PDB file of N, CA and C in Angstrom:
ATOM      1  N   MET A   1      14.772   6.673 -22.451  1.00 68.00           N
ATOM      2  CA  MET A   1      14.735   7.142 -21.386  1.00 68.00           C
ATOM      3  C   MET A   1      12.560   5.559 -20.570  1.00 68.00           C
ATOM      4  N   GLU A   2      12.504   4.302 -20.170  1.00 73.00           N
ATOM      5  CA  GLU A   2      11.980   3.983 -19.812  1.00 73.00           C
ATOM      6  C   GLU A   2      10.568   5.395 -19.103  1.00 73.00           C
ATOM      7  N   GLU A   3       8.944   5.140 -20.162  1.00 76.00           N
ATOM      8  CA  GLU A   3       8.403   6.155 -19.246  1.00 76.00           C
ATOM      9  C   GLU A   3       7.392   5.044 -17.917  1.00 76.00           C
ATOM     10  N   TYR A   4       6.724   6.352 -17.416  1.00 73.00           N
ATOM     11  CA  TYR A   4       6.922   4.980 -15.891  1.00 73.00           C
ATOM     12  C   TYR A   4       5.168   4.439 -16.190  1.00 73.00           C
ATOM     13  N   THR A   5       4.721   3.874 -16.266  1.00 80.00           N
ATOM     14  CA  THR A   5       3.476   3.297 -15.493  1.00 80.00           C
ATOM     15  C   THR A   5       2.790   2.669 -14.289  1.00 80.00           C
ATOM     16  N   PRO A   6       2.328   2.905 -13.737  1.00 83.00           N
ATOM     17  CA  PRO A   6       2.219   3.088 -12.066  1.00 83.00           C
ATOM     18  C   PRO A   6       1.436   1.645 -12.051  1.00 83.00           C
ATOM     19  N   GLU A   7       1.124   0.695 -11.740  1.00 90.00           N
ATOM     20  CA  GLU A   7       0.284  -0.260 -11.999  1.00 90.00           C
ATOM     21  C   GLU A   7      -0.539  -0.545 -10.361  1.00 90.00           C
ATOM     22  N   ILE A   8      -1.649   0.215 -10.423  1.00 93.00           N
ATOM     23  CA  ILE A   8      -3.186   0.385 -10.712  1.00 93.00           C
ATOM     24  C   ILE A   8      -3.642  -0.734  -9.907  1.00 93.00           C
ATOM     25  N   ILE A   9      -3.910  -1.450  -8.308  1.00 92.00           N
ATOM     26  CA  ILE A   9      -4.974  -1.953  -8.537  1.00 92.00           C
ATOM     27  C   ILE A   9      -6.743  -0.932  -7.768  1.00 92.00           C
ATOM     28  N   SER A  10      -7.318  -2.068  -8.032  1.00 91.00           N
ATOM     29  CA  SER A  10      -9.186  -1.842  -7.614  1.00 91.00           C
ATOM     30  C   SER A  10      -8.983  -2.242  -6.141  1.00 91.00           C
ATOM     31  N   ILE A  11      -9.792  -1.821  -5.166  1.00 88.00           N
ATOM     32  CA  ILE A  11     -10.371  -2.559  -3.869  1.00 88.00           C
ATOM     33  C   ILE A  11     -11.472  -1.161  -3.884  1.00 88.00           C
ATOM     34  N   LEU A  12     -12.291  -2.987  -3.399  1.00 85.00           N
ATOM     35  CA  LEU A  12     -13.893  -3.070  -3.149  1.00 85.00           C
ATOM     36  C   LEU A  12     -13.571  -3.063  -1.720  1.00 85.00           C
ATOM     37  N   ASP A  13     -15.369  -1.595  -0.552  1.00 83.00           N
ATOM     38  CA  ASP A  13     -14.886  -1.496   0.500  1.00 83.00           C
ATOM     39  C   ASP A  13     -16.058  -2.738   0.782  1.00 83.00           C
ATOM     40  N   GLU A  14     -16.402  -2.842   2.160  1.00 85.00           N
ATOM     41  CA  GLU A  14     -17.484  -3.568   2.026  1.00 85.00           C
ATOM     42  C   GLU A  14     -18.767  -2.685   2.161  1.00 85.00           C
ATOM     43  N   ASP A  15     -18.993  -1.821   1.758  1.00 93.00           N
ATOM     44  CA  ASP A  15     -20.759  -1.258   0.848  1.00 93.00           C
ATOM     45  C   ASP A  15     -20.077  -1.570  -0.497  1.00 93.00           C
ATOM     46  N   GLY A  16     -19.217  -2.193  -1.308  1.00 92.00           N
ATOM     47  CA  GLY A  16     -18.619  -2.470  -2.898  1.00 92.00           C
ATOM     48  C   GLY A  16     -18.097  -0.557  -3.485  1.00 92.00           C
ATOM     49  N   ASN A  17     -18.201  -0.028  -2.770  1.00 94.00           N
ATOM     50  CA  ASN A  17     -17.227   0.853  -2.714  1.00 94.00           C
ATOM     51  C   ASN A  17     -16.127   0.598  -3.957  1.00 94.00           C
ATOM     52  N   GLU A  18     -15.546   0.236  -4.410  1.00 93.00           N
ATOM     53  CA  GLU A  18     -14.127   0.893  -5.636  1.00 93.00           C
ATOM     54  C   GLU A  18     -13.878   1.879  -5.144  1.00 93.00           C
ATOM     55  N   TYR A  19     -12.497   2.438  -5.351  1.00 91.00           N
ATOM     56  CA  TYR A  19     -10.830   2.791  -4.926  1.00 91.00           C
ATOM     57  C   TYR A  19      -9.983   2.327  -5.414  1.00 91.00           C
ATOM     58  N   ASP A  20      -8.882   3.976  -6.310  1.00 93.00           N
ATOM     59  CA  ASP A  20      -8.674   2.359  -7.295  1.00 93.00           C
ATOM     60  C   ASP A  20      -6.785   3.301  -6.647  1.00 93.00           C
ATOM     61  N   PHE A  21      -5.872   2.105  -5.736  1.00 93.00           N
ATOM     62  CA  PHE A  21      -4.223   1.891  -5.473  1.00 93.00           C
ATOM     63  C   PHE A  21      -3.320   2.100  -6.020  1.00 93.00           C
ATOM     64  N   GLU A  22      -1.682   3.117  -6.325  1.00 92.00           N
ATOM     65  CA  GLU A  22      -0.587   2.795  -7.038  1.00 92.00           C
ATOM     66  C   GLU A  22      -0.059   1.997  -5.760  1.00 92.00           C
ATOM     67  N   LEU A  23      -0.129   0.942  -6.624  1.00 94.00           N
ATOM     68  CA  LEU A  23       0.997  -0.506  -6.033  1.00 94.00           C
ATOM     69  C   LEU A  23       2.966   0.507  -5.679  1.00 94.00           C
ATOM     70  N   LEU A  24       3.016   0.559  -4.964  1.00 92.00           N
ATOM     71  CA  LEU A  24       4.076   1.109  -4.607  1.00 92.00           C
ATOM     72  C   LEU A  24       5.799  -0.193  -4.611  1.00 92.00           C
ATOM     73  N   ASP A  25       5.228  -0.866  -3.671  1.00 93.00           N
ATOM     74  CA  ASP A  25       6.554  -1.853  -3.197  1.00 93.00           C
ATOM     75  C   ASP A  25       5.058  -3.281  -2.008  1.00 93.00           C
ATOM     76  N   LYS A  26       5.787  -4.227  -2.805  1.00 95.00           N
ATOM     77  CA  LYS A  26       5.892  -5.939  -2.307  1.00 95.00           C
ATOM     78  C   LYS A  26       6.370  -6.390  -1.332  1.00 95.00           C
ATOM     79  N   ILE A  27       6.691  -6.480  -0.836  1.00 96.00           N
ATOM     80  CA  ILE A  27       7.310  -7.660   0.054  1.00 96.00           C
ATOM     81  C   ILE A  27       6.560  -8.557   1.217  1.00 96.00           C
ATOM     82  N   GLU A  28       7.492  -9.784   1.346  1.00 95.00           N
ATOM     83  CA  GLU A  28       7.012 -11.177   1.843  1.00 95.00           C
ATOM     84  C   GLU A  28       8.332 -11.029   3.068  1.00 95.00           C
ATOM     85  N   THR A  29       7.542 -12.122   4.800  1.00 95.00           N
ATOM     86  CA  THR A  29       8.526 -12.184   5.427  1.00 95.00           C
ATOM     87  C   THR A  29       8.538 -13.047   5.598  1.00 95.00           C
ATOM     88  N   GLU A  30       8.403 -13.177   6.870  1.00 93.00           N
ATOM     89  CA  GLU A  30       8.146 -14.531   7.807  1.00 93.00           C
ATOM     90  C   GLU A  30       6.241 -14.932   8.506  1.00 93.00           C
ATOM     91  N   THR A  31       6.394 -13.648   8.002  1.00 91.00           N
ATOM     92  CA  THR A  31       4.890 -13.507   9.481  1.00 91.00           C
ATOM     93  C   THR A  31       3.845 -13.414   8.183  1.00 91.00           C
ATOM     94  N   GLY A  32       4.038 -12.802   6.361  1.00 95.00           N
ATOM     95  CA  GLY A  32       2.754 -13.160   5.773  1.00 95.00           C
ATOM     96  C   GLY A  32       3.113 -12.373   4.593  1.00 95.00           C
ATOM     97  N   LYS A  33       2.527 -11.374   3.798  1.00 97.00           N
ATOM     98  CA  LYS A  33       2.708 -11.349   2.819  1.00 97.00           C
ATOM     99  C   LYS A  33       2.737  -9.860   2.770  1.00 97.00           C
ATOM    100  N   TYR A  34       3.028  -8.519   1.733  1.00 98.00           N
ATOM    101  CA  TYR A  34       1.879  -7.394   2.057  1.00 98.00           C
ATOM    102  C   TYR A  34       2.710  -6.662   1.007  1.00 98.00           C
ATOM    103  N   ALA A  35       1.598  -5.394   0.460  1.00 96.00           N
ATOM    104  CA  ALA A  35       1.628  -4.447  -0.119  1.00 96.00           C
ATOM    105  C   ALA A  35       1.982  -3.147   0.478  1.00 96.00           C
ATOM    106  N   ALA A  36       2.404  -2.226  -0.380  1.00 95.00           N
ATOM    107  CA  ALA A  36       2.011  -0.566   0.397  1.00 95.00           C
ATOM    108  C   ALA A  36       1.377  -0.166  -0.857  1.00 95.00           C
ATOM    109  N   LEU A  37       0.221   0.802  -0.695  1.00 94.00           N
ATOM    110  CA  LEU A  37      -0.020   1.682  -1.490  1.00 94.00           C
ATOM    111  C   LEU A  37      -0.159   3.166  -1.389  1.00 94.00           C
ATOM    112  N   VAL A  38      -0.540   3.734  -3.083  1.00 90.00           N
ATOM    113  CA  VAL A  38      -1.317   5.182  -2.383  1.00 90.00           C
ATOM    114  C   VAL A  38      -2.611   5.747  -2.884  1.00 90.00           C
ATOM    115  N   PRO A  39      -2.883   5.965  -2.558  1.00 90.00           N
ATOM    116  CA  PRO A  39      -4.232   6.678  -3.599  1.00 90.00           C
ATOM    117  C   PRO A  39      -4.097   6.820  -4.638  1.00 90.00           C
ATOM    118  N   PHE A  40      -4.518   6.453  -5.857  1.00 88.00           N
ATOM    119  CA  PHE A  40      -4.699   6.836  -6.855  1.00 88.00           C
ATOM    120  C   PHE A  40      -6.501   7.339  -8.045  1.00 88.00           C
ATOM    121  N   SER A  41      -4.567   9.236  -8.248  1.00 76.00           N
ATOM    122  CA  SER A  41      -5.893   9.539  -9.294  1.00 76.00           C
ATOM    123  C   SER A  41      -5.055   9.769 -10.923  1.00 76.00           C
ATOM    124  N   ASP A  42      -6.324   9.684 -12.017  1.00 71.00           N
ATOM    125  CA  ASP A  42      -5.057  10.074 -13.421  1.00 71.00           C
ATOM    126  C   ASP A  42      -5.760  12.051 -13.034  1.00 71.00           C
ATOM    127  N   ASP A  43      -6.215  12.712 -12.864  1.00 63.00           N
ATOM    128  CA  ASP A  43      -6.003  12.954 -12.388  1.00 63.00           C
ATOM    129  C   ASP A  43      -4.902  14.569 -11.873  1.00 63.00           C
ATOM    130  N   ASP A  44      -3.793  15.679 -11.842  1.00 54.00           N
ATOM    131  CA  ASP A  44      -3.181  15.270 -10.978  1.00 54.00           C
ATOM    132  C   ASP A  44      -3.334  16.398  -9.913  1.00 54.00           C
ATOM    133  N   GLU A  45      -4.145  16.889 -10.258  1.00 50.00           N
ATOM    134  CA  GLU A  45      -4.850  18.193  -9.591  1.00 50.00           C
ATOM    135  C   GLU A  45      -5.255  16.681  -8.340  1.00 50.00           C
ATOM    136  N   ASP A  46      -6.457  16.222  -8.174  1.00 47.00           N
ATOM    137  CA  ASP A  46      -6.827  15.354  -7.904  1.00 47.00           C
ATOM    138  C   ASP A  46      -5.507  14.859  -5.968  1.00 47.00           C
ATOM    139  N   ILE A  47      -4.690  14.436  -6.534  1.00 50.00           N
ATOM    140  CA  ILE A  47      -3.358  14.412  -6.609  1.00 50.00           C
ATOM    141  C   ILE A  47      -2.915  14.776  -4.201  1.00 50.00           C
ATOM    142  N   GLU A  48      -3.187  13.608  -3.364  1.00 52.00           N
ATOM    143  CA  GLU A  48      -2.188  14.509  -2.371  1.00 52.00           C
ATOM    144  C   GLU A  48      -1.192  15.184  -2.256  1.00 52.00           C
ATOM    145  N   GLU A  49       0.038  15.877  -1.963  1.00 56.00           N
ATOM    146  CA  GLU A  49       1.270  15.941  -1.804  1.00 56.00           C
ATOM    147  C   GLU A  49       1.616  14.851  -1.155  1.00 56.00           C
ATOM    148  N   ASP A  50       0.697  15.098   0.177  1.00 56.00           N
ATOM    149  CA  ASP A  50       0.981  14.187   1.932  1.00 56.00           C
ATOM    150  C   ASP A  50       0.266  13.018   1.603  1.00 56.00           C
ATOM    151  N   SER A  51      -0.392  12.513   0.498  1.00 70.00           N
ATOM    152  CA  SER A  51      -1.228  11.121   0.646  1.00 70.00           C
ATOM    153  C   SER A  51      -0.321  10.476   1.672  1.00 70.00           C
ATOM    154  N   GLU A  52      -1.225   9.754   2.028  1.00 82.00           N
ATOM    155  CA  GLU A  52      -0.968   8.564   3.582  1.00 82.00           C
ATOM    156  C   GLU A  52      -0.489   7.430   2.852  1.00 82.00           C
ATOM    157  N   LEU A  53       0.603   6.537   3.057  1.00 85.00           N
ATOM    158  CA  LEU A  53       1.303   5.845   2.876  1.00 85.00           C
ATOM    159  C   LEU A  53       0.494   4.176   3.247  1.00 85.00           C
ATOM    160  N   ILE A  54      -0.703   2.997   1.982  1.00 92.00           N
ATOM    161  CA  ILE A  54      -1.486   2.796   3.022  1.00 92.00           C
ATOM    162  C   ILE A  54      -1.087   0.951   2.909  1.00 92.00           C
ATOM    163  N   ILE A  55      -0.028   0.412   4.526  1.00 95.00           N
ATOM    164  CA  ILE A  55      -0.023  -0.913   4.317  1.00 95.00           C
ATOM    165  C   ILE A  55      -0.625  -1.709   4.876  1.00 95.00           C
ATOM    166  N   LEU A  56      -1.148  -2.753   3.600  1.00 96.00           N
ATOM    167  CA  LEU A  56      -1.921  -3.653   4.189  1.00 96.00           C
ATOM    168  C   LEU A  56      -1.352  -5.990   3.455  1.00 96.00           C
ATOM    169  N   LYS A  57      -2.353  -6.368   4.372  1.00 97.00           N
ATOM    170  CA  LYS A  57      -1.916  -7.600   4.367  1.00 97.00           C
ATOM    171  C   LYS A  57      -2.335  -9.119   3.342  1.00 97.00           C
ATOM    172  N   VAL A  58      -1.521  -8.925   2.760  1.00 96.00           N
ATOM    173  CA  VAL A  58      -1.717 -10.135   1.353  1.00 96.00           C
ATOM    174  C   VAL A  58      -2.521 -11.302   1.999  1.00 96.00           C
ATOM    175  N   ILE A  59      -3.239 -11.903   1.462  1.00 95.00           N
ATOM    176  CA  ILE A  59      -3.773 -13.120   2.113  1.00 95.00           C
ATOM    177  C   ILE A  59      -4.338 -13.239   0.148  1.00 95.00           C
ATOM    178  N   GLU A  60      -4.123 -14.774   0.665  1.00 93.00           N
ATOM    179  CA  GLU A  60      -4.231 -15.570  -0.806  1.00 93.00           C
ATOM    180  C   GLU A  60      -4.499 -16.781  -0.596  1.00 93.00           C
ATOM    181  N   GLU A  61      -6.116 -16.864  -0.622  1.00 93.00           N
ATOM    182  CA  GLU A  61      -7.156 -17.600  -0.750  1.00 93.00           C
ATOM    183  C   GLU A  61      -8.047 -18.243  -2.091  1.00 93.00           C
ATOM    184  N   ASP A  62      -7.670 -19.605  -2.108  1.00 91.00           N
ATOM    185  CA  ASP A  62      -7.659 -20.469  -3.539  1.00 91.00           C
ATOM    186  C   ASP A  62      -6.768 -19.184  -5.015  1.00 91.00           C
ATOM    187  N   GLU A  63      -7.570 -19.672  -5.893  1.00 90.00           N
ATOM    188  CA  GLU A  63      -7.206 -18.746  -6.806  1.00 90.00           C
ATOM    189  C   GLU A  63      -7.569 -16.568  -6.066  1.00 90.00           C
ATOM    190  N   ASN A  64      -8.154 -16.767  -5.344  1.00 88.00           N
ATOM    191  CA  ASN A  64      -8.054 -15.285  -5.270  1.00 88.00           C
ATOM    192  C   ASN A  64      -6.757 -14.643  -4.202  1.00 88.00           C
ATOM    193  N   ILE A  65      -6.906 -13.328  -4.074  1.00 88.00           N
ATOM    194  CA  ILE A  65      -5.810 -12.182  -3.027  1.00 88.00           C
ATOM    195  C   ILE A  65      -6.813 -11.647  -2.861  1.00 88.00           C
ATOM    196  N   PHE A  66      -6.691 -11.492  -1.385  1.00 89.00           N
ATOM    197  CA  PHE A  66      -7.550 -10.337  -0.321  1.00 89.00           C
ATOM    198  C   PHE A  66      -6.639 -10.073  -0.001  1.00 89.00           C
ATOM    199  N   LEU A  67      -6.778  -7.761   0.504  1.00 92.00           N
ATOM    200  CA  LEU A  67      -5.692  -7.377   1.281  1.00 92.00           C
ATOM    201  C   LEU A  67      -6.565  -6.920   2.500  1.00 92.00           C
ATOM    202  N   GLU A  68      -6.296  -6.991   3.390  1.00 93.00           N
ATOM    203  CA  GLU A  68      -6.467  -6.732   5.193  1.00 93.00           C
ATOM    204  C   GLU A  68      -5.934  -5.890   6.111  1.00 93.00           C
ATOM    205  N   PRO A  69      -6.407  -4.770   6.292  1.00 94.00           N
ATOM    206  CA  PRO A  69      -6.068  -4.340   6.916  1.00 94.00           C
ATOM    207  C   PRO A  69      -4.951  -4.966   8.147  1.00 94.00           C
ATOM    208  N   ILE A  70      -4.165  -4.994   8.935  1.00 96.00           N
ATOM    209  CA  ILE A  70      -3.112  -5.185   9.655  1.00 96.00           C
ATOM    210  C   ILE A  70      -3.324  -4.951  11.338  1.00 96.00           C
ATOM    211  N   GLU A  71      -4.108  -5.792  12.026  1.00 95.00           N
ATOM    212  CA  GLU A  71      -4.849  -5.610  13.329  1.00 95.00           C
ATOM    213  C   GLU A  71      -3.663  -5.116  14.514  1.00 95.00           C
ATOM    214  N   ASP A  72      -2.257  -6.483  14.770  1.00 95.00           N
ATOM    215  CA  ASP A  72      -1.537  -6.660  15.133  1.00 95.00           C
ATOM    216  C   ASP A  72      -0.926  -5.525  15.278  1.00 95.00           C
ATOM    217  N   ASP A  73      -0.857  -4.208  16.027  1.00 96.00           N
ATOM    218  CA  ASP A  73       0.339  -2.950  16.153  1.00 96.00           C
ATOM    219  C   ASP A  73       1.833  -3.198  16.620  1.00 96.00           C
ATOM    220  N   ASN A  74       2.258  -4.744  16.538  1.00 96.00           N
ATOM    221  CA  ASN A  74       4.005  -4.690  16.473  1.00 96.00           C
ATOM    222  C   ASN A  74       3.594  -5.135  15.444  1.00 96.00           C
ATOM    223  N   GLU A  75       3.148  -6.385  14.551  1.00 96.00           N
ATOM    224  CA  GLU A  75       3.300  -6.327  13.097  1.00 96.00           C
ATOM    225  C   GLU A  75       3.276  -5.286  12.415  1.00 96.00           C
ATOM    226  N   PHE A  76       2.430  -4.055  12.583  1.00 96.00           N
ATOM    227  CA  PHE A  76       1.968  -2.997  10.960  1.00 96.00           C
ATOM    228  C   PHE A  76       3.169  -2.253  11.824  1.00 96.00           C
ATOM    229  N   ASN A  77       3.767  -1.937  13.709  1.00 95.00           N
ATOM    230  CA  ASN A  77       4.920  -0.534  13.675  1.00 95.00           C
ATOM    231  C   ASN A  77       6.288  -1.852  12.079  1.00 95.00           C
ATOM    232  N   GLU A  78       6.227  -3.217  12.675  1.00 96.00           N
ATOM    233  CA  GLU A  78       7.512  -3.967  11.917  1.00 96.00           C
ATOM    234  C   GLU A  78       7.458  -3.695  10.420  1.00 96.00           C
ATOM    235  N   ILE A  79       6.130  -3.553  10.150  1.00 96.00           N
ATOM    236  CA  ILE A  79       5.873  -3.691   8.670  1.00 96.00           C
ATOM    237  C   ILE A  79       6.060  -2.781   7.541  1.00 96.00           C
ATOM    238  N   GLY A  80       5.996  -1.133   8.540  1.00 93.00           N
ATOM    239  CA  GLY A  80       5.757  -0.034   8.294  1.00 93.00           C
ATOM    240  C   GLY A  80       7.138   0.520   7.969  1.00 93.00           C
ATOM    241  N   GLU A  81       7.499   0.656   9.771  1.00 93.00           N
ATOM    242  CA  GLU A  81       9.422   0.678   8.858  1.00 93.00           C
ATOM    243  C   GLU A  81      10.488  -0.709   7.891  1.00 93.00           C
ATOM    244  N   LEU A  82       9.893  -1.716   7.277  1.00 94.00           N
ATOM    245  CA  LEU A  82      10.197  -1.842   6.435  1.00 94.00           C
ATOM    246  C   LEU A  82      10.177  -1.745   5.334  1.00 94.00           C
ATOM    247  N   PHE A  83       9.546  -0.886   5.151  1.00 92.00           N
ATOM    248  CA  PHE A  83       8.573   0.187   3.581  1.00 92.00           C
ATOM    249  C   PHE A  83       9.081   1.081   3.523  1.00 92.00           C
ATOM    250  N   GLU A  84       9.092   2.048   4.799  1.00 89.00           N
ATOM    251  CA  GLU A  84       9.442   3.479   5.179  1.00 89.00           C
ATOM    252  C   GLU A  84      11.799   2.905   4.748  1.00 89.00           C
ATOM    253  N   GLU A  85      11.891   2.213   4.794  1.00 89.00           N
ATOM    254  CA  GLU A  85      13.179   1.865   4.214  1.00 89.00           C
ATOM    255  C   GLU A  85      14.012   1.538   3.487  1.00 89.00           C
ATOM    256  N   ARG A  86      12.540   0.851   3.077  1.00 88.00           N
ATOM    257  CA  ARG A  86      12.874   0.720   1.309  1.00 88.00           C
ATOM    258  C   ARG A  86      12.326   1.738   0.104  1.00 88.00           C
ATOM    259  N   LEU A  87      12.086   2.532   1.297  1.00 86.00           N
ATOM    260  CA  LEU A  87      10.495   3.492  -0.643  1.00 86.00           C
ATOM    261  C   LEU A  87      11.314   4.929   0.654  1.00 86.00           C
ATOM    262  N   SER A  88      12.106   5.282   1.133  1.00 80.00           N
ATOM    263  CA  SER A  88      12.932   6.413   1.393  1.00 80.00           C
ATOM    264  C   SER A  88      13.928   7.308   0.607  1.00 80.00           C
ATOM    265  N   ASP A  89      13.860   6.528  -0.523  1.00 72.00           N
ATOM    266  CA  ASP A  89      14.577   7.349  -1.560  1.00 72.00           C
ATOM    267  C   ASP A  89      13.665   7.856  -2.319  1.00 72.00           C
ATOM    268  N   LEU A  90      12.339   7.389  -2.170  1.00 68.00           N
ATOM    269  CA  LEU A  90      11.141   7.697  -3.336  1.00 68.00           C
ATOM    270  C   LEU A  90      10.104   8.721  -2.279  1.00 68.00           C
ATOM    271  N   PHE A  91       9.551   8.810  -0.740  1.00 63.00           N
ATOM    272  CA  PHE A  91       9.028   9.996  -0.516  1.00 63.00           C
ATOM    273  C   PHE A  91       9.840  10.288   1.472  1.00 63.00           C
ATOM    274  N   LEU A  92       8.990  10.724   1.083  1.00 58.00           N
ATOM    275  CA  LEU A  92       9.743  11.546   2.590  1.00 58.00           C
ATOM    276  C   LEU A  92       8.195  11.238   3.807  1.00 58.00           C
ATOM    277  N   PHE A  93       8.892  10.964   5.067  1.00 53.00           N
ATOM    278  CA  PHE A  93       7.393  10.405   5.832  1.00 53.00           C
ATOM    279  C   PHE A  93       7.902  10.800   6.676  1.00 53.00           C
ATOM    280  N   SER A  94       6.931  11.502   7.760  1.00 56.00           N
ATOM    281  CA  SER A  94       7.027  11.993   9.634  1.00 56.00           C
ATOM    282  C   SER A  94       6.503  11.984   9.697  1.00 56.00           C
ATOM    283  N   GLU A  95       6.599  11.713  11.016  1.00 59.00           N
ATOM    284  CA  GLU A  95       5.489  10.728  12.386  1.00 59.00           C
ATOM    285  C   GLU A  95       4.602  11.772  12.991  1.00 59.00           C
ATOM    286  N   GLU A  96       4.076  11.131  13.158  1.00 56.00           N
ATOM    287  CA  GLU A  96       2.795  11.748  13.424  1.00 56.00           C
ATOM    288  C   GLU A  96       2.835  11.375  14.580  1.00 56.00           C
ATOM    289  N   ASP A  97       1.824  12.543  15.419  1.00 43.00           N
ATOM    290  CA  ASP A  97       1.503  12.136  17.148  1.00 43.00           C
ATOM    291  C   ASP A  97       1.083  11.781  17.691  1.00 43.00           C
TER     292      ASP A  97
END
C-alpha cells in the first residue's frame, strides 16, 4: 500500500506572511482553473477537525501562478458545488447559515 504524501503549497498574503495549505483537488472549467485547499500542519494537534475548504481561482501570467479569491458569488457557488461533489467521499460538508 502506498503511503499518502500530501501536496503542500505555500501562499504569501499581501503582508508577506506565509501559510501552508494542502492541495486537495484541481479542476478546470470554461470559466477558468480552480484549486481546493485546506490549512496544513505537520503537527496533528494543530489540525482542526472542521477545517474550512478554501477555493481559489488559479491565474497564470507568464511563468507565474497566482491564487486569487473568487469575487463573483455565482461563480464561487458553481465551483464550490463541483468540489463538494468531487470531495464528498473524503469530507463531510455542512451548510453555513
